[in-house]
Coordinates of C-alpha atoms in Angstrom, one line a residue:
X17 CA 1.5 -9.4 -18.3
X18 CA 5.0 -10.9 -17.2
X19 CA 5.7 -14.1 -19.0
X20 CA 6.6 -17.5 -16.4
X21 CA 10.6 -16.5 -16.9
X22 CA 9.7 -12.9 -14.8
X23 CA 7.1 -14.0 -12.3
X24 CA 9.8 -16.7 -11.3
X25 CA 13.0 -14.3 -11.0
X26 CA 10.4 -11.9 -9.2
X27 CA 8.7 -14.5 -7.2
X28 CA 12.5 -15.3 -5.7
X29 CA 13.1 -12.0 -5.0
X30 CA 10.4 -11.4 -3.1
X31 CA 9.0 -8.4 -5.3
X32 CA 5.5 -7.9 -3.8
X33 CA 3.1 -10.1 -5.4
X34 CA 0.2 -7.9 -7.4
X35 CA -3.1 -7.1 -5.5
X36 CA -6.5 -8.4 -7.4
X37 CA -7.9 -4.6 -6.9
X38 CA -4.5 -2.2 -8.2
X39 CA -4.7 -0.3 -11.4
X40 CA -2.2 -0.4 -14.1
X41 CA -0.8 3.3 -14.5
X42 CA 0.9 3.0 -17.4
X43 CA 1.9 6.4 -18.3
X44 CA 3.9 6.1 -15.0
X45 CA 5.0 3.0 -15.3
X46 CA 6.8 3.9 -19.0
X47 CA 8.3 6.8 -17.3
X48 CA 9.9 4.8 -14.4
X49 CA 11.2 2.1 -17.4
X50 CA 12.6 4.7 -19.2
X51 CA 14.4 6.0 -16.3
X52 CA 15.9 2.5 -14.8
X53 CA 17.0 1.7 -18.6
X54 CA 18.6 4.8 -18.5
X55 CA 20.5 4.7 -15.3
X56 CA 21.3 1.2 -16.5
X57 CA 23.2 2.3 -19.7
X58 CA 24.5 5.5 -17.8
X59 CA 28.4 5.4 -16.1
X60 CA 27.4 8.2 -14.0
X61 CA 26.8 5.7 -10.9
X62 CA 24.7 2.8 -10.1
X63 CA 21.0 3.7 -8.6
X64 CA 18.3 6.1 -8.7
X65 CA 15.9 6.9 -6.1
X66 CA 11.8 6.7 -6.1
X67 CA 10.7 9.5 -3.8
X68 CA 7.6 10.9 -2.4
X69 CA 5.2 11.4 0.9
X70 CA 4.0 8.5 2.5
X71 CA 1.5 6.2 0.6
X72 CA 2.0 7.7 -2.9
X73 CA 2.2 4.4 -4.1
X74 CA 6.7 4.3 -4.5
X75 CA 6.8 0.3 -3.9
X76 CA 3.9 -0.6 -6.0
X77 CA 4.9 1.3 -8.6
X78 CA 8.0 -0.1 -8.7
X79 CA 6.6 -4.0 -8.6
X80 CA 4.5 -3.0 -11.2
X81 CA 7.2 -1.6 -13.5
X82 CA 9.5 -4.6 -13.0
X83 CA 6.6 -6.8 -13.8
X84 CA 5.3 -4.5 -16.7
X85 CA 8.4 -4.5 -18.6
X86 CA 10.1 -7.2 -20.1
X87 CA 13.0 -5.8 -21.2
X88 CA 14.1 -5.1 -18.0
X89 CA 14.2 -8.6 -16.2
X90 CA 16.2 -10.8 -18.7
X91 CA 17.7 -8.5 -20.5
X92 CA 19.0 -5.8 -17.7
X93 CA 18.8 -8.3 -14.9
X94 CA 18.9 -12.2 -14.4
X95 CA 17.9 -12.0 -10.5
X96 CA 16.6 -9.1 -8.5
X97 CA 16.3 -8.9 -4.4
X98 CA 13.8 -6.3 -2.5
X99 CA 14.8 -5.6 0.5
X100 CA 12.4 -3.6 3.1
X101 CA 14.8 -0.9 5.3
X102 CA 13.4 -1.1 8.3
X103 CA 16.8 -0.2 10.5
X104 CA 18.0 3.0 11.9
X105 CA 21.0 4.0 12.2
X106 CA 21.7 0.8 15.4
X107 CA 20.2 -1.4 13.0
X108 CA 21.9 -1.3 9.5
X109 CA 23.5 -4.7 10.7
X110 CA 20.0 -6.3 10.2
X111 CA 19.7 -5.4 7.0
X112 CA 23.2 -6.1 5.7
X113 CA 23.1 -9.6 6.7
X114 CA 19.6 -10.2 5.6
X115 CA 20.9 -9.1 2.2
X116 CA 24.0 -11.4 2.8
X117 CA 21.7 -14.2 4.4
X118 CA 19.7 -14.2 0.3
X119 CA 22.6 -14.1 -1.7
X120 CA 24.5 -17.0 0.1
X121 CA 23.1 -18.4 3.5
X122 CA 26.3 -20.5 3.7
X123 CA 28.4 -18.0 3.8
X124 CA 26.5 -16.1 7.0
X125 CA 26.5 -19.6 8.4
X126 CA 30.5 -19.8 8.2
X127 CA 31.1 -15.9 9.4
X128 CA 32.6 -16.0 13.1
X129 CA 30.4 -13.9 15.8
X130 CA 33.6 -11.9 16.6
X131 CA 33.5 -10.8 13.0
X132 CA 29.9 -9.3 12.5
X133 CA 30.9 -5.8 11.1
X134 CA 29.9 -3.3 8.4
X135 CA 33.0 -3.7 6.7
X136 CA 33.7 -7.5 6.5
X137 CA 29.8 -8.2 5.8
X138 CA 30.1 -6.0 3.2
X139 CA 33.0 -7.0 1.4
X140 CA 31.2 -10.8 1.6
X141 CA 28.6 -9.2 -0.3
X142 CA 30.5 -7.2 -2.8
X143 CA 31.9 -10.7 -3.5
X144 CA 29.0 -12.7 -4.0
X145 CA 27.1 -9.5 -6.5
X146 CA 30.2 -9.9 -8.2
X147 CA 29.9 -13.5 -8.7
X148 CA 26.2 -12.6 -10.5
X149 CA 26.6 -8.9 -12.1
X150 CA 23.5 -8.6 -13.7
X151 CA 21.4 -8.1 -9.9
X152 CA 19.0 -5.5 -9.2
X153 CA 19.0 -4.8 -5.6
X154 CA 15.7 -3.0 -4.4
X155 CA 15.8 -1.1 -1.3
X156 CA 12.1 -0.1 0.0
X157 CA 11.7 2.5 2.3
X158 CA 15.0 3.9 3.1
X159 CA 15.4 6.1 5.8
X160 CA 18.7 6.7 7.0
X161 CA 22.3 7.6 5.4
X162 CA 24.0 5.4 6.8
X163 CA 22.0 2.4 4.8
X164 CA 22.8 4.7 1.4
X165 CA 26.3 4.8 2.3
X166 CA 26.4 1.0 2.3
X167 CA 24.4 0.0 -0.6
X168 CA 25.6 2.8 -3.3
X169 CA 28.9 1.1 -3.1
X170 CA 27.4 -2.2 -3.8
X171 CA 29.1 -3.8 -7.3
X172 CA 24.6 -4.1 -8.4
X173 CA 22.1 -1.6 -9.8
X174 CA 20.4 -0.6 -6.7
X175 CA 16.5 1.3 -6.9
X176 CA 15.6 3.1 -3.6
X177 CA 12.6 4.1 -2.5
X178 CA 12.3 6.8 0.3
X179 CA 10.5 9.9 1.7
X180 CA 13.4 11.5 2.3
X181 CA 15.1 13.3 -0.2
X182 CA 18.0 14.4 1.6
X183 CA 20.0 11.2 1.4
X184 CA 20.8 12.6 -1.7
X185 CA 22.4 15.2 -3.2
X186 CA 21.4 17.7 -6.0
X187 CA 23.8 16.7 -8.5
X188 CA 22.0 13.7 -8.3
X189 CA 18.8 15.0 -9.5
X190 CA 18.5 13.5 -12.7
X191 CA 18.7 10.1 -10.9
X192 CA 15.2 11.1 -9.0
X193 CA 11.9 9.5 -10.3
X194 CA 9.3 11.8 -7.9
X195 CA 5.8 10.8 -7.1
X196 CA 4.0 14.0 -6.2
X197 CA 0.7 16.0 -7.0
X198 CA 1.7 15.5 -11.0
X199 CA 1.8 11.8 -10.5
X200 CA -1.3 11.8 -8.2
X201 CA -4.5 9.8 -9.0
X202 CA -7.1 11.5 -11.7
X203 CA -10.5 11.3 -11.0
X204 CA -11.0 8.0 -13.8
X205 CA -8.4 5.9 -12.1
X206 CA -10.0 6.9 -8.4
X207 CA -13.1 5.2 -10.3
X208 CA -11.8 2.6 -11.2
X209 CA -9.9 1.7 -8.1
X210 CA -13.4 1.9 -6.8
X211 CA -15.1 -0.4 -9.1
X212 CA -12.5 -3.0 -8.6
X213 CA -13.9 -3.2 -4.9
X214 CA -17.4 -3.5 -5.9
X215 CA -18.2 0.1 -5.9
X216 CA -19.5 2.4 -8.9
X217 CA -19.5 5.7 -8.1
X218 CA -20.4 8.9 -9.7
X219 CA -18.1 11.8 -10.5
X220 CA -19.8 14.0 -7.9
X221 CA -19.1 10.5 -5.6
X222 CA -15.2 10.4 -6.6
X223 CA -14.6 13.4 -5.6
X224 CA -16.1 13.8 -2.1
X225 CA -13.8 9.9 -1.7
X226 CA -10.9 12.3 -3.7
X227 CA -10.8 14.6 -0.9
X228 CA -11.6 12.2 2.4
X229 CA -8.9 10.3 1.5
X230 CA -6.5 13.0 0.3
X231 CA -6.3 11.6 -2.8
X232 CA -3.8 9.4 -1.2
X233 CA -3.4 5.7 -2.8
X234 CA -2.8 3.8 0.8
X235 CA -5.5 5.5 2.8
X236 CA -7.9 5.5 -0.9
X237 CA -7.5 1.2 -0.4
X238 CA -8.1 1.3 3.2
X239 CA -11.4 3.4 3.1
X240 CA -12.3 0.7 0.4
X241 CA -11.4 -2.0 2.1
X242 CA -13.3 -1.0 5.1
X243 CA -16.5 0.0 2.9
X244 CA -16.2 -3.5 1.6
X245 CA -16.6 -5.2 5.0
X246 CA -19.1 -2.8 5.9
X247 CA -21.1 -1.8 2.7
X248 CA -22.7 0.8 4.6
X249 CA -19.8 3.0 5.7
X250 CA -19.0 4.3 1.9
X251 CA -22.0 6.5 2.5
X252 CA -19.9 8.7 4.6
X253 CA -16.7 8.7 2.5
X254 CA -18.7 9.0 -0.9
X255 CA -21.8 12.0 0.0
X256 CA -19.9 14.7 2.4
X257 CA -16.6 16.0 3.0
X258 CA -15.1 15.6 6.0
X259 CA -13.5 19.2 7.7
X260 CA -9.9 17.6 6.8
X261 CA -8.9 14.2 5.4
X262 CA -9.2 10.9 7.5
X263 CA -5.8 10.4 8.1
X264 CA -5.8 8.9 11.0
X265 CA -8.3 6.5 9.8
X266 CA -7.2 2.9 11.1
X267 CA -7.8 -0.3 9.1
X268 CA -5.4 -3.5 8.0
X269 CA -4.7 -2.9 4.4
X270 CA -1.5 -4.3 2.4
X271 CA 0.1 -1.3 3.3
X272 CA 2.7 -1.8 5.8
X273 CA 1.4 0.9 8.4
X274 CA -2.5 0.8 10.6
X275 CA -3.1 4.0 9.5
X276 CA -1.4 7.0 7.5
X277 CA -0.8 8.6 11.0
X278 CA 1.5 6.3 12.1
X279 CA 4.0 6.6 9.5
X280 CA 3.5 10.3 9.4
X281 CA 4.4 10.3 12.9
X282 CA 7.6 8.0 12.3
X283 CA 8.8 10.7 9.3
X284 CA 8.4 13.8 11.7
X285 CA 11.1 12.1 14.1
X286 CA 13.4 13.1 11.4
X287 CA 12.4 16.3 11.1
X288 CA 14.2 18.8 12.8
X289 CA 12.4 20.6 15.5
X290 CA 13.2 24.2 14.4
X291 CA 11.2 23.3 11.0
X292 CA 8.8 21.1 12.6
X293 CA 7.8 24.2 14.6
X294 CA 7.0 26.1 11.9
X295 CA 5.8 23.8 9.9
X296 CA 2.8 23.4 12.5
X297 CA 2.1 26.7 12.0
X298 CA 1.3 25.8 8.3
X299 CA -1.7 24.1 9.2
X300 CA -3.8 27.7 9.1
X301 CA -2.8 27.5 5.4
X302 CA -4.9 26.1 2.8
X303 CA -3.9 22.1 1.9
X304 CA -3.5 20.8 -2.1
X305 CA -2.7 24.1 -3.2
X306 CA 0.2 26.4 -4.3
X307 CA 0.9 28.9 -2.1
X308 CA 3.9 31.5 -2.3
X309 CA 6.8 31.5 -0.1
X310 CA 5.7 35.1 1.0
X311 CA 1.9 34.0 2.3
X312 CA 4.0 30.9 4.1
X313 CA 6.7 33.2 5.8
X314 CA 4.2 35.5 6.9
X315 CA 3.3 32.6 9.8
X316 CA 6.7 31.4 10.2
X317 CA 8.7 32.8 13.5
X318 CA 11.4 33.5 11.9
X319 CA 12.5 38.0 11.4
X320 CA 13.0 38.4 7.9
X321 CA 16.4 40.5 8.7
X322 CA 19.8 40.2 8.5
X323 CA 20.5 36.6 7.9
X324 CA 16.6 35.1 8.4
X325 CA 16.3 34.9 4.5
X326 CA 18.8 31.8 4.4
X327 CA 17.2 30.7 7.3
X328 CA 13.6 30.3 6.2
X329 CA 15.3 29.0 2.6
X330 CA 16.5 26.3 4.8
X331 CA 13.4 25.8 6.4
X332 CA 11.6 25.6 3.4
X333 CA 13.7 23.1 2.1
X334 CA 14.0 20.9 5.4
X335 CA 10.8 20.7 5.0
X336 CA 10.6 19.7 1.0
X337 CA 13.3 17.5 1.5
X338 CA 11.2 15.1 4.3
X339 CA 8.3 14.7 1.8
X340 CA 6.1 17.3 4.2
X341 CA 6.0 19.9 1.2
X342 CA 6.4 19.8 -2.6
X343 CA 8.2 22.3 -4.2
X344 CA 6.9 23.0 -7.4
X345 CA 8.9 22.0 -10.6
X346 CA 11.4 25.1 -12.1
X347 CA 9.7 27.3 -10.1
X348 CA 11.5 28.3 -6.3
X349 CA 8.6 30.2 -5.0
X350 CA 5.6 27.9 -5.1
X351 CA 4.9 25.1 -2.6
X352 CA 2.3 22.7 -2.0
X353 CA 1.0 21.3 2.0
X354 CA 0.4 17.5 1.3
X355 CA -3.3 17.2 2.2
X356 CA -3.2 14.4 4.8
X357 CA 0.2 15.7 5.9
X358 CA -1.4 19.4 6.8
X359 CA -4.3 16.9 7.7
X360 CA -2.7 15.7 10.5
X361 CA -1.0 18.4 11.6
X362 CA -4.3 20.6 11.7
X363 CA -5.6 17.9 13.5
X364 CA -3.0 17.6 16.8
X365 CA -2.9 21.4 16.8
X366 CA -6.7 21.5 17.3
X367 CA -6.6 19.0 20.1
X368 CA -3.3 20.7 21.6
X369 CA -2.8 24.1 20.7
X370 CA -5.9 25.6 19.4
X371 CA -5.2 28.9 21.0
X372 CA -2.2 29.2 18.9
X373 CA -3.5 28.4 15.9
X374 CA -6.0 31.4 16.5
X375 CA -2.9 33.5 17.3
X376 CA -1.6 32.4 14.3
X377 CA -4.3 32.7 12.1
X378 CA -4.6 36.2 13.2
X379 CA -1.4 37.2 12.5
X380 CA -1.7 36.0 9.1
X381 CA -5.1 38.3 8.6
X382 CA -3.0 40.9 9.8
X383 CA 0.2 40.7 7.9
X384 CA -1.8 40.1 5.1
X385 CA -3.6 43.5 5.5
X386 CA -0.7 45.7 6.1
X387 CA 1.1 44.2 3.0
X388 CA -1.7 44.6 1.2
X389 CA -1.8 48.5 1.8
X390 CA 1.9 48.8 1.6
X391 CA 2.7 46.8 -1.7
X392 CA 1.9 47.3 -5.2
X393 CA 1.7 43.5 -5.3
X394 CA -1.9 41.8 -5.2
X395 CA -0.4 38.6 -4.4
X396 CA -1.6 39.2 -0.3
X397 CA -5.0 40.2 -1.2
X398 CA -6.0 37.3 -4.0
X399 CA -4.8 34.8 -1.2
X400 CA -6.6 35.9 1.6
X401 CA -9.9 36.7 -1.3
X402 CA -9.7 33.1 -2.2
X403 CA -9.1 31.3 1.7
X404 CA -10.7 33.4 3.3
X405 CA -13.8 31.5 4.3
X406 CA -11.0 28.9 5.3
X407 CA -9.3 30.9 7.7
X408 CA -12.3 32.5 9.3
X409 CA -13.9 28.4 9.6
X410 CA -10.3 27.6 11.0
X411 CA -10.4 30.6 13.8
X412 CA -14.5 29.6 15.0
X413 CA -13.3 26.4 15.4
X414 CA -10.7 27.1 17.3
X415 CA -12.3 29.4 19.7
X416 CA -15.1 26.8 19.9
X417 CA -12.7 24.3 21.0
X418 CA -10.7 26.6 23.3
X419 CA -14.5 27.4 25.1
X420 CA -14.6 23.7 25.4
X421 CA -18.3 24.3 23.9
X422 CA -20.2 21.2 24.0
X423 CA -23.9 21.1 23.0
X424 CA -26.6 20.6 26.1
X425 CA -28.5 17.5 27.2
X426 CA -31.8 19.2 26.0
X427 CA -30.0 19.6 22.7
X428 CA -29.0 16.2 22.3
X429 CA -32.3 14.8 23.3
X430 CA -34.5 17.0 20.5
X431 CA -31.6 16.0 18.1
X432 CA -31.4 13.0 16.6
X433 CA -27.5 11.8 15.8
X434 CA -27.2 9.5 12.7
X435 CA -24.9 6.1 13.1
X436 CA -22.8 7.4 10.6
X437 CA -22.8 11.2 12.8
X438 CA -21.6 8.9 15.7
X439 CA -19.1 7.2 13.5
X440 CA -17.8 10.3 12.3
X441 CA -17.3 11.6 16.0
X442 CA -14.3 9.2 16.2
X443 CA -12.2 11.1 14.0
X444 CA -13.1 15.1 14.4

């Protein structure tokens, strides 16, 4: 619990204020500690990144470890300032003289209009940090370089927190604290998140919620929050899983976004389209599970000739790099589909493209088959043995869709549709 002395300096820096229902991960939260002090004591350079797909939990973690520790604030820092980056790359003046605005408002006030550029703002700045050198400066949700540029020059220790990897370069990896399926909620803390909204669940219970919300901490407290205003609804995320994750599930929550969609949608902008190509055809591939580069280049439209190799290397790592994929640790051939990422991916492909998904899905059986004959490797075989109920679901759906089957009024008369059926029908 942080003494008076830290909830003050963190209460003036606008560090989010803890939620009555969050969990204390402390195994995480030591990590993270270690890690700032390190950086802290380190000459190397002045910040380290928090990175990971959308709704991991980056900025609570963070709060929590600032608040958690005391021998960061008071020791490391006297004052610290979190800053949300919401600008692009027209906007960074927004955030620059925010910044400026909470370190001296006087200052801002006595700035001419004709001088309102990245370079004079920031020298202002650099002055007033230096004034002050013990200042943690927290950037939330970076997304462009052009924001890293400006901060990591900053005279402060800086912690970002981003989805996008590629800010940074790999020389900087031991300055990367990652949030990915390692860090991910285990079925006792999903229990407990649920008890702290009035809801005790079994095991069987936690993991049906596990999967519907793709074990996702943002979309986990907005199925919660909704069961809680409508006691009745947990039945559906609790008893049955859905066909994919709800992530387009839309309820207010204290995560910044309506639903897990809409910030999935904002990341893909930044994808580019070559790799967001063939990362929709990823979604006839199995979600939350490693899967070798070979199965995932088998769907890819990309020749594996010539120069192709780099190419789908570049691919793969475009898409690592935005947080769509995780790439497992010391190991280059293993990757992992983010559930509610693939989630929604599968889900616009069904409503857009379902006919190519069956192509797809085909070519993969194929491929699969002919490798499988060819190669002394088993490694085509074991994945199709152990999805293959997955793909063969994925292809009747698909046709079903593509026949634009729809069940018969005589049907829907002799049938009776529960509420939560009808509910359900919103989202699949």
């Amino acid at each position: 619990m942080a003494n008076s002395y830290i909830e003050k300096v963190l209460y003036t820096g606008q560090v989010p204020k803890p939620l009555s229902y969050e969990i204390i991960r402390e195994d995480l939260i030591q990590a993270l500690s270690h890690k700032i002090r390190c950086r802290t004591r380190g000459n190397e350079h002045n910040w380290m990144i928090v990175c990971g797909p959308p709704g991991s939990g980056k900025s609570r973690l963070v709060a929590q470890t600032l608040r958690s520790c005391p021998e960061l604030i008071g020791h490391f820092y006297d004052r610290v300032f979190w800053m949300v980056d919401n600008s692009n790359d027209n906007q960074l003046l927004t955030l620059m003289t925010d910044l400026l605005c909470r370190l001296n408002c006087q200052a801002l006030a006595n700035l001419p209009s004709n001088e309102f550029d990245t370079f004079v703002i920031r020298e202002m700045i650099k002055q007033e940090l230096l004034l002050k050198p013990k200042t943690l400066l927290v950037v939330d949700g970076i997304q462009t370089q052009a924001c890293f540029d400006f901060c990591s020059y900053l005279p402060c220790h800086i912690i970002f927190t981003t989805c996008f990897a590629d800010l940074f370069y790999e020389s900087h990896e031991n300055s990367k604290f990652f949030m990915g399926k390692d860090q991910e909620l285990n079925l006792n803390e999903i229990q407990e998140l649920a008890a702290n909204f009035g809801f005790g669940l079994s095991v069987e219970e936690t993991i049906c919620l596990k999967y519907n919300s793709g074990n996702n901490p943002a979309l986990l407290v907005k199925l919660l929050n909704a069961a809680k205003a409508n006691p009745g609804v947990i039945q559906m995320f609790i008893k049955n899983k859905a066909f994919q994750p709800y992530e387009n599930f839309r309820y207010n929550s204290s995560y910044c976004y309506r639903s897990l969609s809409e910030r999935i949608e904002q990341l893909l902008k930044y994808v580019d389209q070559s790799a967001l190509k063939c990362f929709e055809c990823c979604s006839v591939l199995p979600a939350d599970k490693w899967i070798r580069r070979e199965i995932i280049q088998m769907i890819w439209p990309v020749d594996s000739c010539g120069e192709e190799p780099n190419v789908e290397l570049w691919l793969v790592a475009e898409l690592v790099n935005k947080s769509l994929m995780e790439k497992r640790v010391n190991d280059d051939v293993l990757y992992l589909l983010y559930p509610l990422i693939h989630s929604y991916c599968l889900r616009n492909a069904l409503k857009n493209e379902s006919d190519e998904l069956i192509r797809v899905a085909t070519l993969l059986k194929s491929r699969i088959a002919s490798e499988s004959e060819y190669s002394s490797s088993n490694i085509f075989s074991e994945f199709y043995e152990e999805n293959q109920d997955q793909i063969e679901s994925l292809i009747q759906k698909c046709s079903n869709i593509a026949k634009n089957t729809v069940p018969n009024l005589q049907d829907l008369q002799e049938k009776t549709i529960s509420w939560h059926q009808w509910f359900k029908s919103f989202f699949y």
